[in-house]
Short mmCIF file of C-alpha atoms in Angstrom, two decimals:
data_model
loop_
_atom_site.label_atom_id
_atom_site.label_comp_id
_atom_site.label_asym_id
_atom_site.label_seq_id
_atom_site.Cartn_x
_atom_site.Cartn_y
_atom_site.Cartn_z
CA UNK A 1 0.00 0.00 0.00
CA UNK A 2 1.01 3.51 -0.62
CA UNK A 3 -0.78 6.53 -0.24
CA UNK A 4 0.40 10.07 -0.74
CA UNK A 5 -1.35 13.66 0.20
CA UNK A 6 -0.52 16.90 -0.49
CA UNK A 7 -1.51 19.23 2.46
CA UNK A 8 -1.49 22.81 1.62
CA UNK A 9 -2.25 24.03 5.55
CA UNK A 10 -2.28 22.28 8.70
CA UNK A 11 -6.37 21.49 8.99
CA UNK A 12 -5.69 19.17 6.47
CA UNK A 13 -4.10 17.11 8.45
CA UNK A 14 -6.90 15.01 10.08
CA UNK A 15 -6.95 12.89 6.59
CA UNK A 16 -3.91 11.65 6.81
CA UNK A 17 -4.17 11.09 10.69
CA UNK A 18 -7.03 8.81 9.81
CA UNK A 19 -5.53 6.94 7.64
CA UNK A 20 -2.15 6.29 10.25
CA UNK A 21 -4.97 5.85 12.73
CA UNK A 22 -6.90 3.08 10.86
CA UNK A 23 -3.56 1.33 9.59
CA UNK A 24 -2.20 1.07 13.68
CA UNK A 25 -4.87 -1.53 14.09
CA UNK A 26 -2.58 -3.96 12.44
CA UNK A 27 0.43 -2.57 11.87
CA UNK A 28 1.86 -1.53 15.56
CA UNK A 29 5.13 0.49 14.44
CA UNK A 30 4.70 3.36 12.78
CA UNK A 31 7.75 5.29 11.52
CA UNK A 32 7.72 9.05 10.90
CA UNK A 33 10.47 10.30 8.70
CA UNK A 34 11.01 13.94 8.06
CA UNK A 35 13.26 17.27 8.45
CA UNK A 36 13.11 18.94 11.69
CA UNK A 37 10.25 21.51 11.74
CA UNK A 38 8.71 18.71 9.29
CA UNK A 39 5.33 18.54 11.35
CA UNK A 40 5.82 15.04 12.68
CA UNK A 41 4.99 15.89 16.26
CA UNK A 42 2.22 17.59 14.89
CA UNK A 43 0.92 14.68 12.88
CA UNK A 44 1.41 12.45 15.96
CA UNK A 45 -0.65 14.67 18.13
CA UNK A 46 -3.31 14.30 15.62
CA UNK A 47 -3.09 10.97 15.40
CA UNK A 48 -2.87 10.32 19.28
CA UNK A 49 -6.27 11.96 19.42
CA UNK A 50 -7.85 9.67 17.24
CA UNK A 51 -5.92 6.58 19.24
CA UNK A 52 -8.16 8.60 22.40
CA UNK A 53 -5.10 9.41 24.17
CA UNK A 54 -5.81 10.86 27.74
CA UNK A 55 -1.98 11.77 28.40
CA UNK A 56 -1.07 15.19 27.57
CA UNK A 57 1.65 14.60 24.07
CA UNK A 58 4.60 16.43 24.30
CA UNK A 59 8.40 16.39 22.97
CA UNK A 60 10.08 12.84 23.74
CA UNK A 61 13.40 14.33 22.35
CA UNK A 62 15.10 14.53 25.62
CA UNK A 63 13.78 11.09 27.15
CA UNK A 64 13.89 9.20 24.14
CA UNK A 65 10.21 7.72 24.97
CA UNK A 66 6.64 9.21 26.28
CA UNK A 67 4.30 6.63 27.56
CA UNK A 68 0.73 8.11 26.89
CA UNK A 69 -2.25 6.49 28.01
CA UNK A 70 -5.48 5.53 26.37
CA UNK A 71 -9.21 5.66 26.98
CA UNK A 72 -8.87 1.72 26.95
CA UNK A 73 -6.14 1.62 29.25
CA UNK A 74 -3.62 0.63 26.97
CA UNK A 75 -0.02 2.17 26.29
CA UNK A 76 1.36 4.28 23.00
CA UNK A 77 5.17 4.74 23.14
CA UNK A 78 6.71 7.77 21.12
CA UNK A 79 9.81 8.12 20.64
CA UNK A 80 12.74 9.94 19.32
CA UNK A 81 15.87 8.04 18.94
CA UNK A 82 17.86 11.44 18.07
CA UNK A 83 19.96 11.01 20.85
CA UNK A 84 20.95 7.24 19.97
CA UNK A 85 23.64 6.47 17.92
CA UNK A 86 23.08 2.84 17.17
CA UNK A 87 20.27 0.26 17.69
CA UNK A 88 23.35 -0.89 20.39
CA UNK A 89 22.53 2.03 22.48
CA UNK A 90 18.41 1.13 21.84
CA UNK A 91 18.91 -2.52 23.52
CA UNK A 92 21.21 -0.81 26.25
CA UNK A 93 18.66 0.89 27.69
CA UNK A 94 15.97 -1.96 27.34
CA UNK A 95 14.30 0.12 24.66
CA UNK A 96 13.66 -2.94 21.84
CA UNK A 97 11.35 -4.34 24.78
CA UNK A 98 8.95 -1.19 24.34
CA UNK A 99 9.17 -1.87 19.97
CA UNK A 100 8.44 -5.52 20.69
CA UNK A 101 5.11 -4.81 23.48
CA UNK A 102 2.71 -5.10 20.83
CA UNK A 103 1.60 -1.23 21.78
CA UNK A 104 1.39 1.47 19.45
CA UNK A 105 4.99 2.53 18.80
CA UNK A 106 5.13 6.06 16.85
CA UNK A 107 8.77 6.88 16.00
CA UNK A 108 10.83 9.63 15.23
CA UNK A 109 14.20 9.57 13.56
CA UNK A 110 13.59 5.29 13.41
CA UNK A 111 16.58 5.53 10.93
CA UNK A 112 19.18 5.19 14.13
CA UNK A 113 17.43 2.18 15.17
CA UNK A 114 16.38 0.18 11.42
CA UNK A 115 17.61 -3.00 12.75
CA UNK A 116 14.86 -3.58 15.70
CA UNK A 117 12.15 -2.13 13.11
CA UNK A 118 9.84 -5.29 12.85
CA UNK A 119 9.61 -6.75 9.30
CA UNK A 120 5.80 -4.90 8.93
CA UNK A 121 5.44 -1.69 9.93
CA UNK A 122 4.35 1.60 8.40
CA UNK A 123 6.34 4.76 7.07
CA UNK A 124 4.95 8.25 7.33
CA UNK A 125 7.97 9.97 4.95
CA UNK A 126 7.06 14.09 5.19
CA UNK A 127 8.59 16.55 2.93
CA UNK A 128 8.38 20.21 3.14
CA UNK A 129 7.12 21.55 0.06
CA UNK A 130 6.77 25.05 1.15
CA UNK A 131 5.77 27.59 4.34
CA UNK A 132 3.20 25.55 5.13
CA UNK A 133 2.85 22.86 2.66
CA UNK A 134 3.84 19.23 2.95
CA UNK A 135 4.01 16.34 0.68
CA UNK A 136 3.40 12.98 3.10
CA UNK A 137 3.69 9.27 1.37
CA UNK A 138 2.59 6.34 3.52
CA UNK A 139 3.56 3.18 2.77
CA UNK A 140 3.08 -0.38 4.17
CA UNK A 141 6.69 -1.77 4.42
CA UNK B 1 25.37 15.98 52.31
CA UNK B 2 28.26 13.74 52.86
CA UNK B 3 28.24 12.71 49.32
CA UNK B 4 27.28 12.71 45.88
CA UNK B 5 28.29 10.35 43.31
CA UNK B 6 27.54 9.86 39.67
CA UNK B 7 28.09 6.83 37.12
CA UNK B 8 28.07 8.66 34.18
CA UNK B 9 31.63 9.23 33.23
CA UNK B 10 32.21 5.41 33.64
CA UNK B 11 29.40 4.72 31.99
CA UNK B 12 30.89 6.51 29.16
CA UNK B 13 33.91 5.37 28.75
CA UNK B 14 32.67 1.69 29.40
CA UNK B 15 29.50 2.15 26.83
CA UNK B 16 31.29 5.02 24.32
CA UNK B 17 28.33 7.30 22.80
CA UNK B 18 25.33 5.49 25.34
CA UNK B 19 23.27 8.79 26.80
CA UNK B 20 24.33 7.82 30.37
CA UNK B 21 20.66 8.64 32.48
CA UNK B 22 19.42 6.30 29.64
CA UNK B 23 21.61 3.49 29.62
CA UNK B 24 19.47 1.03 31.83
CA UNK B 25 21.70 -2.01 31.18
CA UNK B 26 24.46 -0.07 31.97
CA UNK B 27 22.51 1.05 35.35
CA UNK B 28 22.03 -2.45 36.42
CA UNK B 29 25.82 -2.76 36.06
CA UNK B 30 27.02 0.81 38.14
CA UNK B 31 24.45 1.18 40.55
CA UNK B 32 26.11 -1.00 43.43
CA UNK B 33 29.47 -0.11 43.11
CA UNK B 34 27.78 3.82 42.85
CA UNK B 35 25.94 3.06 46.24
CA UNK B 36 29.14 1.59 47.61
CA UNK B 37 31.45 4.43 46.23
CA UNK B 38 29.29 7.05 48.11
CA UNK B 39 28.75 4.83 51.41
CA UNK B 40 32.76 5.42 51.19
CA UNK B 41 32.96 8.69 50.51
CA UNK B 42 30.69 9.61 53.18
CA UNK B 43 32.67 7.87 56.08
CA UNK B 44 30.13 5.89 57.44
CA UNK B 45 28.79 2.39 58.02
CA UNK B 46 25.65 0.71 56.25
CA UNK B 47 24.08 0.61 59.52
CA UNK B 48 23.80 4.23 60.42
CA UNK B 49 21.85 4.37 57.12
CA UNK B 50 18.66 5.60 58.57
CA UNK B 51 15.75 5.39 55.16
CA UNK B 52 16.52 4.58 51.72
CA UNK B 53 14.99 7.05 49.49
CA UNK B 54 15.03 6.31 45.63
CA UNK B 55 13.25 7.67 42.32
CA UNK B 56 10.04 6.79 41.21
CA UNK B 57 9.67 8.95 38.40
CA UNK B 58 9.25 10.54 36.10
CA UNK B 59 11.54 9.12 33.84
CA UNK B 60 12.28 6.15 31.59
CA UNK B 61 10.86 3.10 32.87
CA UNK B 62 13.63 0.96 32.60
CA UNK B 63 16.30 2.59 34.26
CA UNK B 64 13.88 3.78 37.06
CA UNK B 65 13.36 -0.06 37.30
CA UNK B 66 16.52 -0.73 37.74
CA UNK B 67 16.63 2.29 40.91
CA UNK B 68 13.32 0.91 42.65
CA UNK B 69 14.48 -2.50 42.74
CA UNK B 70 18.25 -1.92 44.70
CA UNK B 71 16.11 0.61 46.92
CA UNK B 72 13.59 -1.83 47.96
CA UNK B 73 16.23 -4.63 48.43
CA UNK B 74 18.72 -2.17 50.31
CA UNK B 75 15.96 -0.68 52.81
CA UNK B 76 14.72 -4.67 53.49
CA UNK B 77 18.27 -5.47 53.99
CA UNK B 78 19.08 -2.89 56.24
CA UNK B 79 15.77 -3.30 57.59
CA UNK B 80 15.05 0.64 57.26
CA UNK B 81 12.11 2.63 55.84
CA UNK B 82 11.94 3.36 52.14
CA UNK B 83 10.83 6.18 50.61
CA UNK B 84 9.65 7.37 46.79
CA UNK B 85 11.01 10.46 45.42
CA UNK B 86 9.59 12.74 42.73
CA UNK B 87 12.71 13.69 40.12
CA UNK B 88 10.54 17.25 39.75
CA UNK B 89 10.41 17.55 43.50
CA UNK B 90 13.84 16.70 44.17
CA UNK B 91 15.38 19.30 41.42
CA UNK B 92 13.17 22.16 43.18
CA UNK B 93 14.64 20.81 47.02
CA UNK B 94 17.78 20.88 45.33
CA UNK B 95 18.24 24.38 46.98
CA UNK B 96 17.92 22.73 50.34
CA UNK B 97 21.08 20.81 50.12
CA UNK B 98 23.72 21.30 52.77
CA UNK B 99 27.11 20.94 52.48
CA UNK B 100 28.80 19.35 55.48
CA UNK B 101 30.31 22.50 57.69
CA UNK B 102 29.11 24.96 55.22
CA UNK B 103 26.00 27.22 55.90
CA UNK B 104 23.72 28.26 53.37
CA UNK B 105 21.02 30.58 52.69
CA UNK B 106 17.79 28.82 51.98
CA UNK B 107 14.03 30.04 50.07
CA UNK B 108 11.39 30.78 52.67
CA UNK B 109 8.22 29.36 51.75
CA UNK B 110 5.79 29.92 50.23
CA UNK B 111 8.02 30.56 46.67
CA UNK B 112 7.94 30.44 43.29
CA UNK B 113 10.52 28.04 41.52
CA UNK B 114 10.72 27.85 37.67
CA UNK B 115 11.86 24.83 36.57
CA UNK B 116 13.75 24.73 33.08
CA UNK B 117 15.45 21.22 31.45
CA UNK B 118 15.74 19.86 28.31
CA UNK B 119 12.24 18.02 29.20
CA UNK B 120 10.41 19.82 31.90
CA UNK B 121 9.27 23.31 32.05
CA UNK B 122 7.48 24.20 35.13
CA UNK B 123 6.24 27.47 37.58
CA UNK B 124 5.70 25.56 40.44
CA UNK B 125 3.99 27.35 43.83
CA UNK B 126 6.19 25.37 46.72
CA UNK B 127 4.40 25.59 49.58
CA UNK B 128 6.24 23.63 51.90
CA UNK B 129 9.00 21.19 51.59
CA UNK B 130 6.52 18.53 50.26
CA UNK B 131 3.72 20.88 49.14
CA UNK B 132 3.85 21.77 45.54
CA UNK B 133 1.62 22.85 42.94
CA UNK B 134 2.52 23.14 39.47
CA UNK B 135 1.11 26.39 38.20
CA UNK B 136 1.72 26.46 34.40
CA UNK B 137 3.93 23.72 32.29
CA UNK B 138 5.44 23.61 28.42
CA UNK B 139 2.50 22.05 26.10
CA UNK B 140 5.48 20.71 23.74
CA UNK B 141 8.62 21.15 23.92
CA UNK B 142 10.84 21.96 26.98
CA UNK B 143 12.78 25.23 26.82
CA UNK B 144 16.18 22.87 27.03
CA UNK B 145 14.70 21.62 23.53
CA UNK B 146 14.54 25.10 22.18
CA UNK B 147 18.48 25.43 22.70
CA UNK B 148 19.12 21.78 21.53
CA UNK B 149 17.32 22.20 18.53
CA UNK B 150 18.23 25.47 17.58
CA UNK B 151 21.73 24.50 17.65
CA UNK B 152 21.27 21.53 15.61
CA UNK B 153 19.65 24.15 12.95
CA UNK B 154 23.21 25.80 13.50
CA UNK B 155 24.96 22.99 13.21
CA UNK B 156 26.67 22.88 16.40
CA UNK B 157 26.48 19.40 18.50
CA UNK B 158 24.48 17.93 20.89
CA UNK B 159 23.56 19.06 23.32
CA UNK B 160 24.12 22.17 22.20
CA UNK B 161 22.38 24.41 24.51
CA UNK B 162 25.71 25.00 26.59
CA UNK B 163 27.25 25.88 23.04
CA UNK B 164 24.34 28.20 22.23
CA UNK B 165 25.64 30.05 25.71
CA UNK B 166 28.87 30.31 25.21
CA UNK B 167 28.55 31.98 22.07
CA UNK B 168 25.81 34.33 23.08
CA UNK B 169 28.43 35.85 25.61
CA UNK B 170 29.84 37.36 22.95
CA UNK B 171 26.68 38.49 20.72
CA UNK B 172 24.45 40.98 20.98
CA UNK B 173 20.86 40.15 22.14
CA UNK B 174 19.48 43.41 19.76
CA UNK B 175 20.74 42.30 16.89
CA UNK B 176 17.67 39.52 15.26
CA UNK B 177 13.87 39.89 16.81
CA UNK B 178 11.36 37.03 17.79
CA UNK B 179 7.98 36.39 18.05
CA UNK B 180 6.34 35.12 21.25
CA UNK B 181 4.47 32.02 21.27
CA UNK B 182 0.77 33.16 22.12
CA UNK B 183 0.19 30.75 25.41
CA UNK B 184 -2.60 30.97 28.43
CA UNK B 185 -1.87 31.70 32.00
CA UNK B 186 1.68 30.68 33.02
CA UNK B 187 1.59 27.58 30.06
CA UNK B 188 4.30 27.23 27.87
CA UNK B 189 4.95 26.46 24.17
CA UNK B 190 8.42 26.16 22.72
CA UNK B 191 7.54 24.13 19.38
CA UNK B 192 6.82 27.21 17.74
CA UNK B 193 9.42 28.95 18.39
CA UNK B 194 11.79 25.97 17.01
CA UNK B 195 9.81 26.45 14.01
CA UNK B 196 10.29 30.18 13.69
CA UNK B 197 14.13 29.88 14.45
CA UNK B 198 14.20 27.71 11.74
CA UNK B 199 12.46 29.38 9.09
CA UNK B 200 14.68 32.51 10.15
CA UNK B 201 17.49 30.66 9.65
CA UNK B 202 16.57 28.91 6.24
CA UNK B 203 15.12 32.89 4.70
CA UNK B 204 18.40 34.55 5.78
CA UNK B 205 20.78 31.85 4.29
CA UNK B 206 18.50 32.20 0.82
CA UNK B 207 19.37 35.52 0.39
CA UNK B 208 23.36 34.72 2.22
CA UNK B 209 25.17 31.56 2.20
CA UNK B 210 27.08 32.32 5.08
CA UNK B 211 24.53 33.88 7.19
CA UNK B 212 24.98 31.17 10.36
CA UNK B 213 28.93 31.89 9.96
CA UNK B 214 29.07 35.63 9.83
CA UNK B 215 26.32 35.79 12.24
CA UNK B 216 26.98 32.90 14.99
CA UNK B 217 27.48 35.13 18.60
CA UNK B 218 24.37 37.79 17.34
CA UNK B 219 21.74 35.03 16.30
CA UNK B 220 22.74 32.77 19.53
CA UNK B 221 22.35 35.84 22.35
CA UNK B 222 19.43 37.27 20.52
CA UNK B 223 17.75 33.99 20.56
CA UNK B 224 18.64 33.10 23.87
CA UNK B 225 17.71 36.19 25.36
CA UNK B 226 14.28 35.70 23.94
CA UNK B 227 13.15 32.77 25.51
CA UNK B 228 14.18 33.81 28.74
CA UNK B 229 12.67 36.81 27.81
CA UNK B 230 9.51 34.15 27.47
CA UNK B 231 10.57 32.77 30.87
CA UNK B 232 10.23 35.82 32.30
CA UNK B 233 7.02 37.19 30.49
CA UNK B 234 4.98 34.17 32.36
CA UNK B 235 7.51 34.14 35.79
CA UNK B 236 6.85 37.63 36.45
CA UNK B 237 2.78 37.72 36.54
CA UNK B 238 2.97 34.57 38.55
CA UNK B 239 5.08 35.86 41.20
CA UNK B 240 2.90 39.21 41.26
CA UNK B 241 -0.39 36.97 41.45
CA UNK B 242 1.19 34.90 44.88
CA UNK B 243 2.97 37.96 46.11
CA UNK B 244 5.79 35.77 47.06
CA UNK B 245 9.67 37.04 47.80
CA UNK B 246 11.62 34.52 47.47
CA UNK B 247 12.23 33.31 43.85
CA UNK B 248 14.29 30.03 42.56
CA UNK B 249 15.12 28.55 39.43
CA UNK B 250 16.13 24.66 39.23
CA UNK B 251 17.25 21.79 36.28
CA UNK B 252 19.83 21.75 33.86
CA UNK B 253 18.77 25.00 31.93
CA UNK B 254 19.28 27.44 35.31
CA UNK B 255 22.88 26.32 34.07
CA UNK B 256 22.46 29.32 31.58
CA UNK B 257 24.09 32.18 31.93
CA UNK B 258 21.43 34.30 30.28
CA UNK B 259 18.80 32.81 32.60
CA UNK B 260 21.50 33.34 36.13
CA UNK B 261 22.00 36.89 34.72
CA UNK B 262 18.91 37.78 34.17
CA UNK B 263 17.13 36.37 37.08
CA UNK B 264 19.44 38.52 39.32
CA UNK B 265 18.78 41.72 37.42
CA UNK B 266 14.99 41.01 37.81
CA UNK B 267 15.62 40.07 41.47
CA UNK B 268 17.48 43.77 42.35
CA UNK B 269 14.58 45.76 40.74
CA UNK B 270 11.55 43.98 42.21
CA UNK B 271 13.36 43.43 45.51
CA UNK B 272 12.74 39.36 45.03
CA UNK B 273 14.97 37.17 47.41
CA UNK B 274 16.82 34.97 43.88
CA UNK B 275 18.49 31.55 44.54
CA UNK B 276 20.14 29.98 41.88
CA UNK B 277 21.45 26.31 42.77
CA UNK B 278 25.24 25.27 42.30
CA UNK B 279 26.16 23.71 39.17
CA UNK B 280 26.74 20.38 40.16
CA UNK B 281 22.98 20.40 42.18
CA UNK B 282 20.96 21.94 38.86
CA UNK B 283 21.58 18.55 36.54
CA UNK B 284 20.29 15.56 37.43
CA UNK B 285 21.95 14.23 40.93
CA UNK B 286 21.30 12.05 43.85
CA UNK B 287 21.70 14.55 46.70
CA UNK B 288 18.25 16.31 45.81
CA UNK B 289 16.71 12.86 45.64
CA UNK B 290 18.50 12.39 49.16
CA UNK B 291 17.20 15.81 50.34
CA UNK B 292 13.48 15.20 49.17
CA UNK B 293 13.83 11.34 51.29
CA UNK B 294 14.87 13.50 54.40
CA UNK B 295 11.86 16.15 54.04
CA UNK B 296 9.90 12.76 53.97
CA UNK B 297 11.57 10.78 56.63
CA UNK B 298 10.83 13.74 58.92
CA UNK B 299 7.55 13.54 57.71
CA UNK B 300 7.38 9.67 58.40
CA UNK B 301 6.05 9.35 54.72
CA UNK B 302 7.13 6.17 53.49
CA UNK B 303 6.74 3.57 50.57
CA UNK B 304 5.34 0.05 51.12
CA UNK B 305 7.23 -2.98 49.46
CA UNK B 306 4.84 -3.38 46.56
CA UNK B 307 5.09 0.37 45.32
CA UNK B 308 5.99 0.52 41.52
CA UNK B 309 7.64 3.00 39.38
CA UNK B 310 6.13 5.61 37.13
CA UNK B 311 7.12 7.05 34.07
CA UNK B 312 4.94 9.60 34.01
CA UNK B 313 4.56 10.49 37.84
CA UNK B 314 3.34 14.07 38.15
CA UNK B 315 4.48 16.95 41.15
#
């Protein structure tokens, strides 16, 4: 599968969420590649409120991983593996347990940490097409 | 305080590149010759250990795992009470940390204490050693994010919030204008500001290459002046609403020079009692988690066996 939208301001976004949203029923990693400034905290947000997330979302940058709760009582993870240097440093600190739950994992900068990726997951790739605009593929890997 | 002793530069040269506070393996592996190290360095014996008091959050899970376990094994062991720690609470009784023969001058309560690291930011009302109430908090990003990220736009290393500061020593804060964030009450919001930083920086090099290089020690003060210039714009009403005196600032960011400086200036012409906590007490450390188990030992507030950690624990 592979799905692409071209957002031209921000409301738009709640398509796209939707469609992250209704793939993370089967697919529990979901990758989110783009630029800083990119939106992908954004798009998470947006997609954490469809997944009825009761935790506040913010930055995991500096602690790798947020834990956010859901209506159900189930776990999301988000994370940021900026700080990592190798998928070494990821099973140092126990973090390949949290991929491997079987909770929502949504991941930023995934590409320090390729070799835990399970072999199905889903890629959110967002470009920056302008000010505001953004091209965003999704693809079933 | 008899001692305070941290893993993290044998961590590093044991793991290489592993983010030490991270590393939970690697946690597993220091934490008992840590414990040991500072038994030792404090000149005494297990068994005048009088509580054990340990961190429950918040925090990654698996190193605070790794924390809660040793506690609850050393305080059965020892057969002594245990006691659960907040990380927020402990940075913000960081500034009630006494040196052994050295006398210091401490906030009187009730008083205001900002809180600034690269992943909290917090005006927190402190009550009373164990009475806290968080008054306004970043909706995004932490302010210790804003300097990371703005100096990975400039290409400098991380963390570079420290590098940020050392060149805006030799800037000048007039030079480039921001925009605040438009926020409620005392709430925070640095992701927009990351954004704006970084559109400022990509329209500047479009019309010169070497904008960043020419530029460096203006564009670092004037962006670090403006968010504590943020800081302030949500400190100040908050300390007017309370009508406190006594005003602190804790975590890794009150490291920043712009932030010490300014906090002092802002302290002489409002006639605010400022405390700004040593170096080595503002990053993460065990003496404020010490400090907070003391406030609760007096307090006879302990932790039962089965308590858990929490990632997310809140003040």
């Amino acid at each position: 599968m592979n799905k692409t939208f071209d957002i031209e301001h921000v409301d738009q976004l709640g398509e796209v969420a939707n469609q992250i949203a209704t793939l993370s029923e089967d697919n529990s990693v979901i990758v989110f590649n783009g630029e800083m400034g990119a939106g992908k905290t954004t798009l998470i947000n947006q997609v954490c409120k469809l997944l009825k997330v009761i935790s506040p979302i913010s930055s995991p940058t500096y602690g790798i991983v947020n834990t956010y709760e859901r209506e159900s009582g189930d776990d999301v993870f988000h994370f940021d593996f900026y700080r990592l240097a190798d998928e070494m440093e990821a099973v140092q600190s126990g973090l390949d347990e949290m991929l491997d739950s079987g909770n929502i994992c949504l991941i930023e900068w995934a590409e320090r940490i390729l070799k835990l990726l399970p072999m199905n997951y889903v890629r959110v790739n967002i470009s920056i097409t302008g000010e505001n605009s953004r091209k965003i593929e999704i693809t079933k890997v | 305080m008899l001692s305070n002793v941290t893993a993290g530069q044998a961590v590093h040269e044991k793991y290489g590149g592993v983010v030490p506070e991270l590393a939970s393996r690697a946690h597993q592996q220091n934490i008992i010759p840590v414990v040991d190290a500072a038994i030792k360095e404090a000149g005494i014996s297990k068994n005048e250990i009088d509580a054990v008091a340990f961190t429950r959050g918040p925090g990654l899970l698996g190193s605070l795992l790794v924390g809660t376990s040793f506690a609850k094994s050393f305080a059965m062991g020892l057969g002594v009470p245990l006691i659960d720690v907040n990380h927020m609470q402990g940075h913000i009784l960081a500034h009630f940390i006494k040196k052994k023969g050295e006398t210091s001058v401490v906030p009187t309560f009730p008083f205001i204490c900002l809180t600034v690291s690269g992943g909290h930011t917090q005006i927190v009302l402190v009550k009373d050693y164990l009475k806290m109430e968080v008054m306004g908090e970043t909706m995004d990003d932490a302010a210790g994010e804003a300097f990371d990220k703005a100096a990975k736009v400039l290409g400098l290393p991380y963390p570079g919030g420290p590098l940020i500061d050392k060149y805006a020593k030799q800037g000048n804060a007039e030079a480039f204008k921001f925009s605040y964030p438009k926020t409620d009450g005392y709430t925070f919001s640095f992701s927009g500001l990351k954004t704006q930083f970084m559109n400022f920086i990509r329209n500047n090099e479009q019309k010169d290459p070497y904008f960043v290089k020419n530029n460096l020690e203006d564009i670092c003060a004037s962006y670090q002046a403006h968010i504590v210039s943020y800081l302030f714009k949500k400190l100040v009403p908050a300390i007017e609403e309370y009508g406190v005196a006594d005003v602190a600032i804790a975590g890794g960011v009150s490291a920043n020079s712009g932030l010490r400086t300014r906090l002092a200036e802002e302290g002489a012409k409002r006639n605010w009692n400022v405390f700004i906590p040593e170096f080595q007490f503002c990053t993460d450390n065990a003496a404020m988690i010490a400090v907070t188990g003391y406030y609760k030992l007096l307090n006879k507030d302990f932790a039962d066996q089965s308590i858990t950690p929490m990632a997310r624990l809140k003040i």
